[in-house]
Amino acid sequence: MHRELERLMERIGLTPRGEPTALAGGDIAAVFRLETDQGAVVIKRDAAERLAGEAEGLTALREAVTRLVVPEVLGREGEWLVMEALAPRRRASGGEVALGEGLRELHAVAGGAHGWHRDNACGTTPQPNAPLVDGRTFQRERRLLPLARACHDRGLLDQRLRVRLEALAEGLETWLPDAPASLVHGDLWSGNVLYTERGPAIIDPAVYRHYPEVDLAMLTLFGAPSEAFFAAYWNGAAPEDWPRHEALFQLYPLLNHLLLFGGSYRGAVERTLDRLARG
């Protein structure tokens, strides 16, 4: 076991049983499970700054919700983060309803400016969060334009698509209402939702405050939540402008995937812009 991890385990009062075992799915960071005399824990190894942001995000989510399970942060030092291990189970009947109700509770934590008091990361991509009062300005200046520029600079986005993205970003005030900033998970694709014996759990956040549809759009981009989920989340009828909001808030994760994983996501960016152009 790495000496720095040994020191951390000793400091937080955990006695290891054997060596950490690698877990599948650690595309960005190395993730391990470790049995201890005090129970199983999950260990993540990544850049210290990214782990600091994740640990803070997990703590913020735990403080905000009672209907969702969020793993407890047990300790962090350098490039190591130790968390409570969750016990996943097959999705039980009513699990998506509970997820919808839990996200509604999370997004009810609203107020203040759009953004966060520190930058963090979405995957390995630095995520600028300097607060702005207007949500449309935040979406333009902190999300769409920086990633459009980064993708263009790496040759992943041609000038034509960059111009289309910039035009969309500059015109948000013509159709997107400003709204109070809700606490959002920030990277809520289906792989960051677990179903456990204690209920639905959310992991690996990239938290900030923004439009709550950010989380819903991420769920529908890489998954297919049920009608029961949406009924529980909206507690009634869906907003009339949901399809357009969905497309808008899928652009940021699509641009991030284009930046991280290459040109196979370029077509999805263009198709999403086409959806938005149709209104």
Coordinates of C-alpha atoms in Angstrom, one line a residue:
M1 CA 0.0 0.0 0.0
H2 CA 1.2 3.5 -0.8
R3 CA 2.8 5.2 2.2
E4 CA 0.7 8.3 1.9
L5 CA -2.5 6.2 1.8
E6 CA -1.2 4.3 4.8
R7 CA -0.8 7.5 6.7
L8 CA -4.3 8.7 5.8
M9 CA -5.9 5.4 6.9
E10 CA -4.0 5.6 10.2
R11 CA -5.1 9.3 10.7
I12 CA -8.8 8.5 10.2
G13 CA -8.7 5.4 12.4
L14 CA -9.2 2.7 9.8
T15 CA -7.3 -0.6 9.9
P16 CA -6.9 -2.2 6.5
R17 CA -7.4 -5.9 5.8
G18 CA -5.2 -6.7 2.9
E19 CA -4.5 -4.6 -0.2
P20 CA -6.9 -2.3 -2.2
T21 CA -8.7 -4.1 -5.1
A22 CA -9.2 -2.1 -8.3
L23 CA -12.8 -1.4 -9.3
A24 CA -14.1 -1.2 -12.9
G25 CA -15.2 2.1 -14.3
G26 CA -12.4 4.3 -13.3
D27 CA -12.0 6.1 -16.6
I28 CA -10.8 9.4 -15.1
A29 CA -9.3 8.3 -11.8
A30 CA -8.1 5.0 -10.2
V31 CA -10.8 3.6 -7.9
F32 CA -10.4 0.8 -5.4
R33 CA -12.3 -1.1 -2.7
L34 CA -10.6 -1.9 0.6
E35 CA -11.8 -4.0 3.4
T36 CA -11.0 -2.7 6.9
D37 CA -11.8 -3.8 10.4
Q38 CA -14.3 -0.9 10.5
G39 CA -16.0 -2.0 7.2
A40 CA -15.4 -1.6 3.5
V41 CA -14.3 1.8 2.0
V42 CA -13.8 3.1 -1.5
I43 CA -10.6 4.8 -2.3
K44 CA -10.0 7.2 -5.2
R45 CA -6.6 8.3 -6.5
D46 CA -6.5 11.4 -8.7
A47 CA -5.1 14.9 -8.9
A48 CA -5.3 16.5 -5.4
E49 CA -7.2 19.6 -6.7
R50 CA -9.9 17.5 -8.4
L51 CA -10.3 15.3 -5.3
A52 CA -10.6 18.4 -3.1
G53 CA -13.5 19.6 -5.3
E54 CA -15.2 16.2 -5.3
A55 CA -14.9 15.8 -1.5
E56 CA -16.4 19.3 -1.0
G57 CA -19.2 18.4 -3.5
L58 CA -20.1 15.2 -1.7
T59 CA -20.3 17.1 1.6
A60 CA -22.5 19.7 0.1
L61 CA -24.9 17.1 -1.4
R62 CA -25.0 15.2 1.9
E63 CA -26.0 18.4 3.7
A64 CA -28.7 19.2 1.2
V65 CA -30.7 16.0 0.8
T66 CA -32.4 13.4 3.0
R67 CA -34.0 11.3 0.2
L68 CA -30.8 10.4 -1.6
V69 CA -27.8 8.5 -0.4
V70 CA -24.5 10.3 -0.8
P71 CA -21.3 8.5 0.3
E72 CA -19.6 10.0 3.3
V73 CA -16.1 11.4 2.9
L74 CA -14.0 9.8 5.5
G75 CA -10.7 11.4 4.7
R76 CA -8.5 13.1 2.1
E77 CA -4.8 13.7 1.7
G78 CA -2.9 14.6 -1.4
E79 CA -4.0 12.4 -4.3
W80 CA -6.1 10.0 -2.1
L81 CA -9.8 10.2 -1.1
V82 CA -11.4 7.7 1.2
M83 CA -15.2 7.4 1.2
E84 CA -17.9 5.2 2.6
A85 CA -18.5 2.1 0.4
L86 CA -22.0 1.7 -0.9
A87 CA -23.6 -1.6 -1.6
P88 CA -25.3 -1.5 -5.1
R89 CA -28.3 -3.7 -5.8
R90 CA -30.6 -4.2 -8.7
R91 CA -33.0 -1.4 -9.3
A92 CA -36.0 -2.0 -7.1
S93 CA -39.6 -1.1 -7.8
G94 CA -40.1 2.6 -7.0
G95 CA -36.4 3.4 -7.3
E96 CA -36.8 5.9 -10.0
V97 CA -39.7 7.5 -8.2
A98 CA -37.4 7.9 -5.2
L99 CA -34.6 9.3 -7.4
G100 CA -37.1 11.9 -8.9
E101 CA -38.2 12.9 -5.4
G102 CA -34.7 13.2 -4.2
L103 CA -33.5 15.4 -7.0
R104 CA -36.6 17.6 -6.5
E105 CA -35.4 18.0 -2.9
L106 CA -31.9 18.8 -4.0
H107 CA -32.9 21.4 -6.6
A108 CA -35.1 23.1 -4.0
V109 CA -31.9 24.3 -2.4
A110 CA -31.8 27.5 -4.4
G111 CA -30.5 31.0 -3.9
G112 CA -27.5 33.2 -4.5
A113 CA -25.6 33.6 -7.7
H114 CA -25.0 31.0 -10.4
G115 CA -21.7 29.2 -9.9
W116 CA -19.7 28.1 -6.9
H117 CA -17.1 29.6 -4.6
R118 CA -14.3 27.5 -6.2
D119 CA -13.6 26.0 -9.5
N120 CA -13.7 22.2 -9.8
A121 CA -13.6 19.7 -12.6
C122 CA -16.0 17.7 -14.8
G123 CA -14.0 14.6 -15.6
T124 CA -10.5 16.0 -16.1
T125 CA -11.8 19.2 -17.7
P126 CA -11.3 22.2 -15.4
Q127 CA -14.8 23.7 -14.6
P128 CA -14.8 27.5 -14.0
N129 CA -17.4 28.4 -11.5
A130 CA -16.8 32.1 -10.7
P131 CA -20.3 33.3 -9.7
L132 CA -22.5 35.4 -12.0
V133 CA -25.9 36.8 -11.0
D134 CA -27.6 36.0 -14.3
G135 CA -27.9 32.3 -15.3
R136 CA -27.8 33.0 -19.0
T137 CA -24.5 34.9 -18.6
F138 CA -23.1 32.0 -16.6
Q139 CA -24.1 29.4 -19.2
R140 CA -22.5 31.5 -21.9
E141 CA -19.3 32.7 -20.1
R142 CA -18.5 29.7 -17.9
R143 CA -19.8 26.8 -19.9
L144 CA -20.5 27.1 -23.6
L145 CA -17.9 29.6 -24.8
P146 CA -14.9 28.2 -22.9
L147 CA -15.5 24.7 -24.2
A148 CA -16.3 25.8 -27.7
R149 CA -12.9 27.7 -27.7
A150 CA -11.0 24.7 -26.3
C151 CA -12.5 22.2 -28.8
H152 CA -11.8 24.6 -31.7
D153 CA -8.2 25.1 -30.5
R154 CA -7.6 21.4 -30.5
G155 CA -9.1 20.9 -34.0
L156 CA -12.2 19.1 -32.7
L157 CA -14.7 21.8 -33.8
D158 CA -14.5 23.5 -37.1
Q159 CA -15.1 27.3 -37.5
R160 CA -18.6 26.8 -38.8
L161 CA -19.8 24.9 -35.7
R162 CA -17.9 27.3 -33.4
V163 CA -19.7 30.3 -34.9
R164 CA -23.1 28.5 -34.5
L165 CA -22.3 27.8 -30.8
E166 CA -21.2 31.3 -30.2
A167 CA -24.3 32.7 -31.9
L168 CA -26.5 30.5 -29.7
A169 CA -24.7 31.5 -26.6
E170 CA -24.9 35.2 -27.4
G171 CA -28.7 34.9 -28.0
L172 CA -29.7 33.1 -24.8
E173 CA -31.5 36.2 -23.4
T174 CA -33.9 36.2 -26.3
W175 CA -35.6 33.0 -25.2
L176 CA -34.2 31.5 -22.0
P177 CA -35.7 33.1 -18.8
D178 CA -33.4 33.8 -15.9
A179 CA -34.1 31.6 -12.9
P180 CA -32.9 31.2 -9.3
A181 CA -29.7 29.1 -9.0
S182 CA -30.3 25.6 -7.7
L183 CA -27.7 23.3 -6.2
V184 CA -26.9 20.7 -8.9
H185 CA -24.9 17.5 -8.9
G186 CA -23.2 18.8 -12.1
D187 CA -22.3 15.4 -13.7
L188 CA -25.4 13.3 -13.3
W189 CA -25.1 10.7 -16.1
S190 CA -26.6 7.3 -15.4
G191 CA -23.3 5.9 -14.2
N192 CA -23.2 8.3 -11.3
V193 CA -26.6 7.0 -10.0
L194 CA -26.5 3.8 -7.9
Y195 CA -29.4 1.9 -6.4
T196 CA -28.7 0.6 -2.9
E197 CA -30.6 -1.0 -0.1
R198 CA -30.9 2.5 1.5
G199 CA -32.3 4.0 -1.7
P200 CA -30.9 5.7 -4.8
A201 CA -27.4 7.2 -4.4
I202 CA -25.5 9.8 -6.3
I203 CA -21.7 9.8 -6.6
D204 CA -18.8 11.6 -8.4
P205 CA -20.3 15.1 -8.4
A206 CA -19.1 18.3 -10.0
V207 CA -21.3 20.6 -8.0
Y208 CA -22.3 24.2 -8.5
R209 CA -25.5 26.3 -8.6
H210 CA -27.3 26.8 -11.9
Y211 CA -30.5 25.8 -13.7
P212 CA -31.8 22.5 -12.2
E213 CA -32.4 21.2 -15.8
V214 CA -28.6 20.7 -16.0
D215 CA -29.0 17.4 -14.0
L216 CA -32.1 16.2 -15.9
A217 CA -30.5 16.9 -19.3
M218 CA -27.5 14.9 -18.3
L219 CA -29.6 12.0 -17.2
T220 CA -31.5 11.9 -20.5
L221 CA -28.3 12.4 -22.6
F222 CA -26.8 9.1 -21.5
G223 CA -29.8 7.2 -20.2
A224 CA -33.6 7.0 -20.4
P225 CA -35.3 7.9 -17.1
S226 CA -38.8 6.5 -16.9
E227 CA -42.1 8.5 -17.0
A228 CA -42.4 7.7 -13.3
F229 CA -39.1 9.5 -12.6
F230 CA -40.3 12.6 -14.3
A231 CA -43.7 12.5 -12.7
A232 CA -42.1 12.3 -9.3
Y233 CA -39.6 15.0 -10.1
W234 CA -42.0 17.6 -11.6
N235 CA -44.8 16.6 -9.2
G236 CA -47.2 17.4 -12.1
A237 CA -46.9 18.4 -15.7
A238 CA -43.6 19.0 -17.4
P239 CA -42.7 22.6 -18.2
E240 CA -43.7 23.4 -21.8
D241 CA -40.2 24.5 -22.7
W242 CA -38.5 21.4 -21.3
P243 CA -37.4 20.0 -24.8
R244 CA -35.6 23.2 -25.6
H245 CA -34.0 23.4 -22.2
E246 CA -33.0 19.8 -22.4
A247 CA -31.2 20.4 -25.7
L248 CA -29.4 23.5 -24.4
F249 CA -28.1 21.9 -21.3
Q250 CA -26.9 18.8 -23.2
L251 CA -24.5 21.0 -25.2
Y252 CA -22.0 21.4 -22.3
P253 CA -21.6 17.7 -21.5
L254 CA -21.4 16.9 -25.3
L255 CA -18.7 19.5 -25.8
N256 CA -16.9 18.1 -22.7
H257 CA -17.0 14.6 -24.2
L258 CA -15.8 16.0 -27.5
L259 CA -12.9 17.5 -25.7
L260 CA -12.1 14.4 -23.6
F261 CA -12.8 11.6 -26.1
G262 CA -12.5 13.0 -29.5
G263 CA -14.4 13.6 -32.8
S264 CA -17.1 10.9 -32.4
Y265 CA -19.1 13.4 -30.4
R266 CA -19.0 16.2 -33.1
G267 CA -22.1 14.9 -34.8
A268 CA -24.1 14.9 -31.6
V269 CA -23.1 18.6 -31.0
E270 CA -24.3 19.5 -34.4
R271 CA -27.6 17.6 -34.1
T272 CA -28.2 19.3 -30.7
L273 CA -27.7 22.7 -32.3
D274 CA -30.1 21.7 -35.0
R275 CA -32.7 20.9 -32.3
L276 CA -32.3 24.3 -30.8
A277 CA -32.5 26.0 -34.1
R278 CA -35.9 24.4 -34.7
G279 CA -37.1 26.0 -31.4

